[in-house]
Coordinates of C-alpha atoms in Angstrom, one line a residue:
Chain A
M47 CA 0.0 0.0 0.0
A48 CA 1.0 3.5 0.2
Y49 CA 3.3 3.3 3.2
H50 CA 6.0 1.5 1.4
S51 CA 6.4 4.2 -1.1
G52 CA 6.1 6.9 1.4
Y53 CA 9.3 6.4 3.3
G54 CA 10.9 9.5 1.8
A55 CA 7.8 11.6 2.2
H56 CA 8.1 12.7 5.8
G57 CA 11.6 14.0 5.2
S58 CA 10.3 16.6 2.9
K59 CA 7.4 17.6 5.1
H60 CA 9.0 20.8 6.2
R61 CA 10.6 21.8 3.0
A62 CA 8.7 23.7 0.5
R63 CA 6.2 21.6 -1.4
A64 CA 5.5 23.2 -4.7
A65 CA 2.4 22.3 -6.8
P66 CA 3.0 21.6 -10.4
D67 CA 3.3 24.9 -12.2
P68 CA -0.3 26.0 -13.0
P69 CA -1.2 27.6 -16.3
P70 CA -0.4 31.3 -15.6
L71 CA -3.5 32.6 -13.8
F72 CA -1.9 35.8 -13.0
E73 CA -0.3 37.6 -15.9
D74 CA 2.8 39.2 -15.1
T75 CA 2.6 42.8 -16.4
S76 CA 5.3 44.3 -14.3
G77 CA 7.9 44.7 -17.0
G78 CA 11.4 43.7 -15.9
Y79 CA 10.7 43.8 -12.2
S80 CA 9.9 40.3 -11.3
S81 CA 11.1 37.2 -13.0
Q82 CA 8.3 35.4 -14.7
P83 CA 7.8 32.0 -13.0
G84 CA 8.3 29.1 -15.4
G85 CA 9.0 31.5 -18.2
Y86 CA 10.3 30.4 -21.6
P87 CA 13.3 32.2 -23.0
A88 CA 11.1 34.3 -25.3
P89 CA 9.8 36.7 -22.6
G90 CA 13.2 36.8 -21.1
A91 CA 14.6 37.8 -24.4
D92 CA 11.9 40.5 -24.8
V93 CA 12.9 42.0 -21.5
A94 CA 16.5 41.7 -22.5
F95 CA 15.9 43.6 -25.8
S96 CA 14.4 46.5 -23.9
V97 CA 17.2 46.5 -21.4
N98 CA 19.6 46.4 -24.4
H99 CA 19.1 50.0 -24.9
L100 CA 20.3 50.8 -21.5
L101 CA 23.2 48.4 -21.4
G102 CA 24.1 48.7 -25.1
D103 CA 25.7 45.3 -24.9
P104 CA 24.6 42.5 -27.1
M105 CA 26.2 40.0 -24.8
A106 CA 23.9 41.0 -22.0
N107 CA 20.7 39.9 -23.7
V108 CA 22.2 36.6 -24.6
A109 CA 23.3 36.2 -21.0
M110 CA 19.9 37.1 -19.7
A111 CA 18.1 34.8 -22.0
Y112 CA 20.4 32.0 -21.0
G113 CA 20.1 32.8 -17.4
S114 CA 16.3 32.7 -17.4
S115 CA 16.3 29.5 -19.3
I116 CA 18.6 28.0 -16.8
A117 CA 16.3 29.2 -14.0
S118 CA 13.2 27.6 -15.5
H119 CA 15.2 24.5 -16.2
G120 CA 16.2 24.3 -12.5
K121 CA 12.7 24.9 -11.4
D122 CA 11.4 22.0 -13.6
M123 CA 14.1 19.8 -12.2
V124 CA 13.1 20.6 -8.6
H125 CA 9.5 19.9 -9.4
K126 CA 10.3 16.6 -10.9
E127 CA 12.4 15.5 -7.9
L128 CA 9.7 16.7 -5.6
H129 CA 7.1 14.7 -7.4
R130 CA 9.1 11.5 -7.1
F131 CA 8.8 11.7 -3.3
V132 CA 5.6 13.5 -2.6
S133 CA 2.4 12.9 -4.4
V134 CA 0.9 16.3 -4.3
N135 CA -2.7 15.2 -4.9
K136 CA -2.6 12.9 -1.9
L137 CA -1.2 15.7 0.1
K138 CA -3.9 18.0 -1.0
Y139 CA -6.5 15.7 0.4
F140 CA -5.1 16.4 3.9
F141 CA -5.3 20.2 3.4
A142 CA -8.8 20.4 2.2
V143 CA -10.1 21.9 5.4
D144 CA -12.2 24.7 6.4
S145 CA -12.6 26.8 9.6
A146 CA -15.6 24.8 11.0
Y147 CA -13.7 21.5 10.7
V148 CA -10.6 23.0 12.4
A149 CA -12.6 24.4 15.2
K150 CA -14.5 21.1 15.8
K151 CA -11.3 19.1 15.6
L152 CA -9.5 21.2 18.1
G153 CA -12.5 20.8 20.4
L154 CA -12.3 17.1 19.9
L155 CA -8.6 16.9 20.7
V156 CA -9.2 18.6 24.0
F157 CA -12.4 16.8 24.9
P158 CA -12.9 13.6 23.0
Y159 CA -15.0 11.8 25.6
T160 CA -18.5 12.7 24.3
H161 CA -17.9 12.0 20.6
Q162 CA -19.9 8.9 19.5
N163 CA -19.1 8.0 16.0
W164 CA -15.4 7.6 15.2
E165 CA -15.7 5.9 11.8
V166 CA -14.1 7.6 8.8
Q167 CA -16.8 8.0 6.1
Y168 CA -16.3 6.9 2.6
S169 CA -18.1 7.7 -0.6
R170 CA -17.6 5.0 -3.1
D171 CA -14.4 3.7 -1.6
V172 CA -12.8 7.0 -1.5
P173 CA -12.4 8.6 1.9
L174 CA -14.2 11.8 2.3
P175 CA -12.0 14.9 2.6
P176 CA -11.8 16.6 6.0
R177 CA -14.2 19.3 5.0
Q178 CA -17.0 16.8 5.0
D179 CA -16.0 14.3 7.6
L180 CA -14.9 15.3 11.1
N181 CA -13.2 12.0 11.7
A182 CA -10.8 12.3 8.7
P183 CA -7.2 13.2 9.6
D184 CA -5.7 16.4 8.3
L185 CA -2.3 17.8 8.1
Y186 CA -3.2 21.5 8.5
I187 CA -3.6 21.3 12.3
P188 CA -0.4 19.3 12.9
T189 CA 1.7 21.6 10.7
M190 CA 0.3 24.8 12.3
A191 CA 0.6 23.3 15.7
F192 CA 4.3 22.4 15.1
I193 CA 5.2 25.9 13.9
T194 CA 3.3 27.5 16.8
Y195 CA 5.1 25.1 19.2
V196 CA 8.5 26.2 17.9
L197 CA 7.6 29.9 18.1
L198 CA 6.1 29.4 21.6
A199 CA 9.2 27.6 22.7
G200 CA 11.2 30.6 21.5
M201 CA 9.0 33.0 23.3
A202 CA 9.0 31.0 26.5
L203 CA 12.8 30.9 26.4
G204 CA 12.9 34.6 25.6
I205 CA 10.8 35.3 28.7
Q206 CA 13.2 33.3 30.8
K207 CA 16.0 35.2 29.2
R208 CA 17.5 32.0 27.8
F209 CA 16.8 32.8 24.2
S210 CA 19.2 32.7 21.3
P211 CA 18.4 31.8 17.7
E212 CA 20.5 28.6 18.0
V213 CA 18.2 27.3 20.7
L214 CA 15.2 27.9 18.6
G215 CA 16.8 25.9 15.8
L216 CA 17.6 23.2 18.3
C217 CA 14.0 23.0 19.6
A218 CA 12.7 22.8 16.1
S219 CA 15.0 20.1 15.0
T220 CA 14.6 18.0 18.2
A221 CA 10.8 18.1 17.7
L222 CA 11.2 17.2 14.1
V223 CA 13.4 14.3 14.9
W224 CA 10.9 12.9 17.4
V225 CA 8.1 13.1 14.8
V226 CA 10.2 11.3 12.2
M227 CA 11.2 8.6 14.7
E228 CA 7.7 8.1 15.9
V229 CA 6.3 7.8 12.3
L230 CA 9.1 5.3 11.4
A231 CA 8.4 3.3 14.5
L232 CA 4.7 3.2 13.7
L233 CA 5.4 2.2 10.1
L234 CA 7.7 -0.6 11.3
G235 CA 5.1 -1.8 13.7
L236 CA 2.4 -1.8 11.1
Y237 CA 4.6 -3.6 8.7
L238 CA 5.6 -6.3 11.2
A239 CA 2.0 -6.8 12.3
T240 CA 1.2 -7.2 8.6
V241 CA -1.7 -5.0 8.8
R242 CA -3.3 -4.1 5.5
S243 CA -4.9 -0.9 6.3
D244 CA -5.6 2.5 4.8
L245 CA -3.0 4.2 6.9
S246 CA -0.5 5.8 4.7
T247 CA 2.5 7.7 5.9
F248 CA 0.6 11.0 5.9
H249 CA -2.1 9.5 8.1
L250 CA 0.5 8.5 10.7
L251 CA 2.2 11.9 10.3
A252 CA -1.2 13.5 11.0
Y253 CA -1.9 11.5 14.1
S254 CA 1.5 12.0 15.6
G255 CA 1.3 15.7 14.8
Y256 CA -1.9 16.1 16.9
K257 CA 0.0 15.9 20.1
Y258 CA 1.5 19.3 19.3
V259 CA -1.8 20.9 20.1
G260 CA -1.7 19.3 23.6
M261 CA 1.9 20.5 23.9
I262 CA 1.0 24.1 23.1
L263 CA -1.9 24.1 25.6
S264 CA 0.4 22.7 28.3
V265 CA 3.1 25.2 27.7
L266 CA 0.6 28.1 27.6
T267 CA -1.0 27.0 30.9
G268 CA 2.4 26.5 32.4
L269 CA 3.4 30.0 31.4
L270 CA 0.3 31.6 32.7
F271 CA -0.2 29.6 35.9
G272 CA 3.2 28.3 36.9
S273 CA 4.3 24.7 37.0
D274 CA 1.1 23.4 38.8
G275 CA -0.9 24.6 35.9
Y276 CA 1.5 22.9 33.6
Y277 CA 1.2 19.5 35.3
V278 CA -2.6 19.7 35.3
A279 CA -2.8 20.7 31.7
L280 CA -0.3 18.0 30.9
A281 CA -2.3 15.3 32.6
W282 CA -5.6 16.5 30.9
T283 CA -4.2 16.8 27.4
S284 CA -2.3 13.5 27.6
S285 CA -5.4 11.5 28.6
A286 CA -7.5 13.3 26.0
L287 CA -4.9 12.6 23.4
M288 CA -4.6 8.9 24.4
Y289 CA -8.3 8.4 24.2
F290 CA -8.5 10.2 20.9
I291 CA -5.8 8.2 19.3
V292 CA -7.0 4.8 20.6
R293 CA -10.5 5.5 19.3
S294 CA -9.4 6.9 16.0
L295 CA -6.8 4.3 15.2
R296 CA -8.7 1.3 16.4
T297 CA -11.0 1.5 13.5
A298 CA -8.4 2.6 11.0
A299 CA -5.6 0.2 11.8
L300 CA -7.7 -2.9 11.9
G301 CA -8.2 -3.0 8.1
P302 CA -11.0 -4.4 6.0
D303 CA -10.8 -8.1 7.0
S304 CA -10.3 -7.6 10.7
V305 CA -13.5 -8.9 12.1
G306 CA -12.7 -12.5 11.3
G307 CA -9.0 -12.2 11.7
P308 CA -6.8 -14.5 13.8
V309 CA -6.7 -13.6 17.5
P310 CA -3.0 -13.1 18.0
R311 CA -2.9 -10.6 15.1
Q312 CA -5.7 -8.7 16.5
R313 CA -4.0 -8.6 19.9
L314 CA -0.8 -7.4 18.3
Q315 CA -2.7 -4.6 16.6
L316 CA -4.3 -3.6 19.8
Y317 CA -0.9 -3.6 21.6
L318 CA 0.5 -1.5 18.8
T319 CA -2.3 1.1 19.2
L320 CA -2.0 1.2 22.9
G321 CA 1.8 1.4 22.8
A322 CA 1.5 4.3 20.3
A323 CA -1.0 6.0 22.6
A324 CA 1.0 5.5 25.8
F325 CA 4.1 6.9 24.1
Q326 CA 2.5 10.2 23.5
P327 CA 2.5 11.7 27.0
L328 CA 6.2 10.8 27.4
I329 CA 7.1 12.7 24.3
I330 CA 4.9 15.6 25.3
Y331 CA 6.6 15.8 28.7
W332 CA 10.1 15.4 27.2
L333 CA 9.6 18.2 24.7
T334 CA 8.0 20.7 27.0
F335 CA 9.3 20.4 30.6
H336 CA 12.4 22.4 30.0
L337 CA 10.3 25.3 28.8
V338 CA 8.4 25.6 32.0
R339 CA 10.5 26.0 35.1
Chain B
L80 CA 9.4 51.0 -16.5
G81 CA 6.2 49.2 -15.9
I82 CA 5.5 50.7 -12.5
H83 CA 1.9 51.8 -12.4
F84 CA 1.5 54.1 -9.5
D85 CA -2.2 54.1 -9.5
H86 CA -2.2 50.3 -9.2
I87 CA 0.2 50.5 -6.3
W88 CA -2.0 53.1 -4.7
Q89 CA -5.1 51.1 -5.2
K90 CA -3.6 48.0 -3.6
T91 CA -2.3 50.0 -0.7
L92 CA -5.8 51.3 -0.1
T93 CA -7.2 47.8 -0.1
V94 CA -4.7 46.9 2.6
L95 CA -5.4 49.9 4.7
N96 CA -9.1 49.1 4.9
P97 CA -9.4 45.5 6.1
M98 CA -13.1 45.6 6.6
K99 CA -14.1 46.3 3.0
P100 CA -14.2 43.1 0.8
A101 CA -11.6 43.0 -1.8
D102 CA -12.2 42.2 -5.4
G103 CA -10.3 39.3 -6.8
S104 CA -9.0 40.9 -10.0
I105 CA -6.6 43.3 -8.4
M106 CA -4.0 40.6 -7.9
N107 CA -3.9 39.8 -11.5
E108 CA -0.7 41.6 -11.9
T109 CA 2.1 40.4 -9.7
D110 CA 4.3 43.4 -9.1
L111 CA 6.9 43.5 -6.5
T112 CA 7.6 47.2 -6.5
G113 CA 5.3 48.1 -3.7
P114 CA 6.4 45.2 -1.5
I115 CA 10.1 45.9 -1.9
L116 CA 9.4 49.5 -1.1
F117 CA 7.6 48.5 2.1
C118 CA 10.4 46.1 3.1
V119 CA 13.0 48.8 2.7
A120 CA 10.8 51.2 4.6
L121 CA 10.5 48.6 7.4
G122 CA 14.3 48.2 7.5
A123 CA 14.7 52.0 7.5
T124 CA 12.3 52.6 10.3
L125 CA 14.0 49.8 12.3
L126 CA 17.3 51.4 11.6
L127 CA 16.1 54.7 12.8
A128 CA 14.9 53.0 16.0
G129 CA 18.4 51.7 16.5
K130 CA 18.2 48.1 15.4
V131 CA 20.3 47.1 12.4
Q132 CA 18.4 44.0 11.3
F133 CA 18.1 44.1 7.6
G134 CA 19.3 40.6 7.2
Y135 CA 16.6 39.2 9.5
V136 CA 13.9 41.1 7.7
Y137 CA 14.8 39.8 4.3
G138 CA 15.5 36.3 5.5
L139 CA 12.3 36.1 7.4
S140 CA 10.2 37.4 4.5
A141 CA 11.8 35.0 2.1
I142 CA 11.2 32.0 4.3
G143 CA 7.7 33.1 5.3
C144 CA 6.8 33.6 1.6
L145 CA 8.0 30.2 0.8
V146 CA 6.0 28.5 3.6
I147 CA 2.8 30.4 2.8
H148 CA 3.2 29.7 -0.9
A149 CA 3.4 26.0 -0.2
L150 CA 0.5 26.1 2.2
L151 CA -1.7 28.0 -0.2
N152 CA -0.9 25.7 -3.1
L153 CA -2.0 22.8 -1.0
M154 CA -5.1 24.4 0.4
S155 CA -6.6 26.0 -2.7
S156 CA -8.0 24.3 -5.7
S157 CA -6.2 26.5 -8.1
G158 CA -2.5 27.0 -7.7
V159 CA -0.8 30.3 -6.9
S160 CA 2.5 31.6 -8.1
Y161 CA 5.3 32.6 -5.8
G162 CA 5.4 36.2 -7.1
C163 CA 1.7 36.7 -6.2
V164 CA 2.2 35.4 -2.7
A165 CA 5.3 37.6 -2.2
S166 CA 3.4 40.6 -3.6
V167 CA 0.4 40.2 -1.3
L168 CA 2.4 39.6 1.8
G169 CA 4.6 42.6 1.0
Y170 CA 1.7 44.9 0.6
C171 CA 0.2 43.8 3.8
L172 CA 3.4 44.6 5.6
L173 CA 2.4 48.3 5.5
P174 CA 0.8 48.4 8.9
M175 CA 3.9 46.8 10.3
V176 CA 5.9 49.7 8.9
I177 CA 3.5 52.0 10.8
L178 CA 4.2 50.1 14.0
S179 CA 7.9 50.3 13.7
G180 CA 7.6 54.0 12.9
C181 CA 5.8 54.4 16.2
A182 CA 8.6 52.4 17.8
M183 CA 11.0 55.2 17.0
F184 CA 9.1 57.6 19.2
F185 CA 8.2 55.5 22.2
S186 CA 9.3 52.1 23.4
L187 CA 6.9 49.3 22.6
Q188 CA 7.7 47.1 25.5
G189 CA 4.9 48.2 27.8
T190 CA 1.2 47.1 27.8
F191 CA 0.2 49.7 25.2
G192 CA 3.0 48.5 22.9
I193 CA 1.9 44.8 23.2
V194 CA -1.8 45.6 22.7
S195 CA -1.1 47.8 19.7
S196 CA 1.2 45.2 18.1
L197 CA -1.5 42.6 18.5
V198 CA -3.9 44.9 16.8
I199 CA -1.5 45.6 14.0
I200 CA -0.8 41.9 13.5
G201 CA -4.5 41.2 13.3
W202 CA -4.9 44.0 10.8
C203 CA -2.1 42.7 8.6
S204 CA -3.2 39.1 8.6
L205 CA -6.9 40.0 8.1
S206 CA -6.1 42.0 5.0
A207 CA -3.7 39.4 3.7
S208 CA -6.1 36.6 4.1
K209 CA -8.9 38.7 2.6
I210 CA -6.9 39.3 -0.5
F211 CA -5.8 35.7 -0.8
I212 CA -9.3 34.2 -0.5
S213 CA -10.8 36.6 -2.9
A214 CA -8.1 36.1 -5.4
L215 CA -8.0 32.3 -5.0
D216 CA -11.7 31.8 -4.5
M217 CA -11.4 29.7 -1.3
E218 CA -14.6 29.8 0.8
G219 CA -14.7 29.2 4.5
Q220 CA -11.0 29.3 4.9
Q221 CA -10.3 32.9 5.8
L222 CA -9.3 32.2 9.4
L223 CA -7.2 29.3 8.3
V224 CA -5.2 31.5 5.9
A225 CA -5.1 34.3 8.4
Y226 CA -3.4 32.1 11.1
P227 CA -0.1 31.4 9.3
C228 CA 0.0 35.1 8.1
A229 CA -0.5 36.1 11.7
L230 CA 2.4 33.9 12.8
L231 CA 4.6 35.5 10.1
Y232 CA 3.6 39.0 11.0
G233 CA 4.0 38.1 14.7
L234 CA 7.6 37.3 14.0
F235 CA 8.1 40.7 12.3
A236 CA 6.5 42.4 15.3
L237 CA 8.9 40.5 17.6
L238 CA 11.7 42.0 15.5
T239 CA 10.2 45.4 15.9
I240 CA 9.6 45.2 19.7
F241 CA 12.7 43.4 20.9

């Protein structure tokens, strides 16, 4: 399934993901001031001819035409390499969110106990996008939560006068490394348990990214109310997150033929889910306690 | 030279009035003149306030543009070019220039400074998200687009205050 081909995907998560170059929706009428994205040498040469008057140098327009063709060539190469690792359409599914979904999902992450129906809904074998289905995972919330966490860490350290740009970079890369390791561990676990499920790498990335919301809340309460508030918020968000993950992944990880599956395999899958869930509070604690003293 | 002053003025007016809905066609020309002007103005006002931080301003705007470009491409049904993103974000930097202009006269580290910078951040991100959703035709996502813009402008505000 998708998770075999997705090994390289998480590495590029925080680098720029460019969509394939769309047909130019926005005409570039600003003369020579901005380089035309994906332009052919011809517009570059037009600009060059007008500049020719100023420079009075025939070599300049050849150089500019060559330069812009090299730039567009480089851009195409980058796109091609990117498309080998990341399937942009699959990724777009995870970002098809709207404000109502985000609000409800955040509420669910903080208080999942009253939600009844955890099944992801399908329409003709294709999972519904997050706009239409509250239970579908998305990558907008984890990405934003991660960035907010890094900035909040910087701010918390700044308040405690321990800030320097290197520390910010250290925080960001530590968190990133933990995310990557956790996704790899989950992938390995799913592979060993030979579960055929619909969980691609992006799904796992989404679920392991949801804990950043809990981390942000814990750090905020810790900053506002001192370390007692921090421990209370930590306990609450950890238990809410564990409940959320167990309920969501139980249906997703079991796969289509789980009901009549052999018992040891089912137990293995259960252990996998519980292990993943139990691991979350440890990571949350590890990544935040040094911010709240 | 291709610089249309009335277009620049029109876009500036759109930014300065965040409550009025924008029309989607104004972003059909990606021009970077206005944004570069505003970036330089921001650097100049920071300089006058005693902080030589040109490198941070440019680096931050480049990285921020890249991230928001990636995000908008993923979230919208039609793609967006990098120049358009840079142009919109640059225009909406104008209120931040006003903020750092104020920083020249009185220090922003008190309560009033924090409140006014929060207001300015909200203003910048609201107008940026308003232009983006009208140009890219994304419904129901204004707050979602406004949040990363707010993070970006928050970083600029941090540069201005501290």
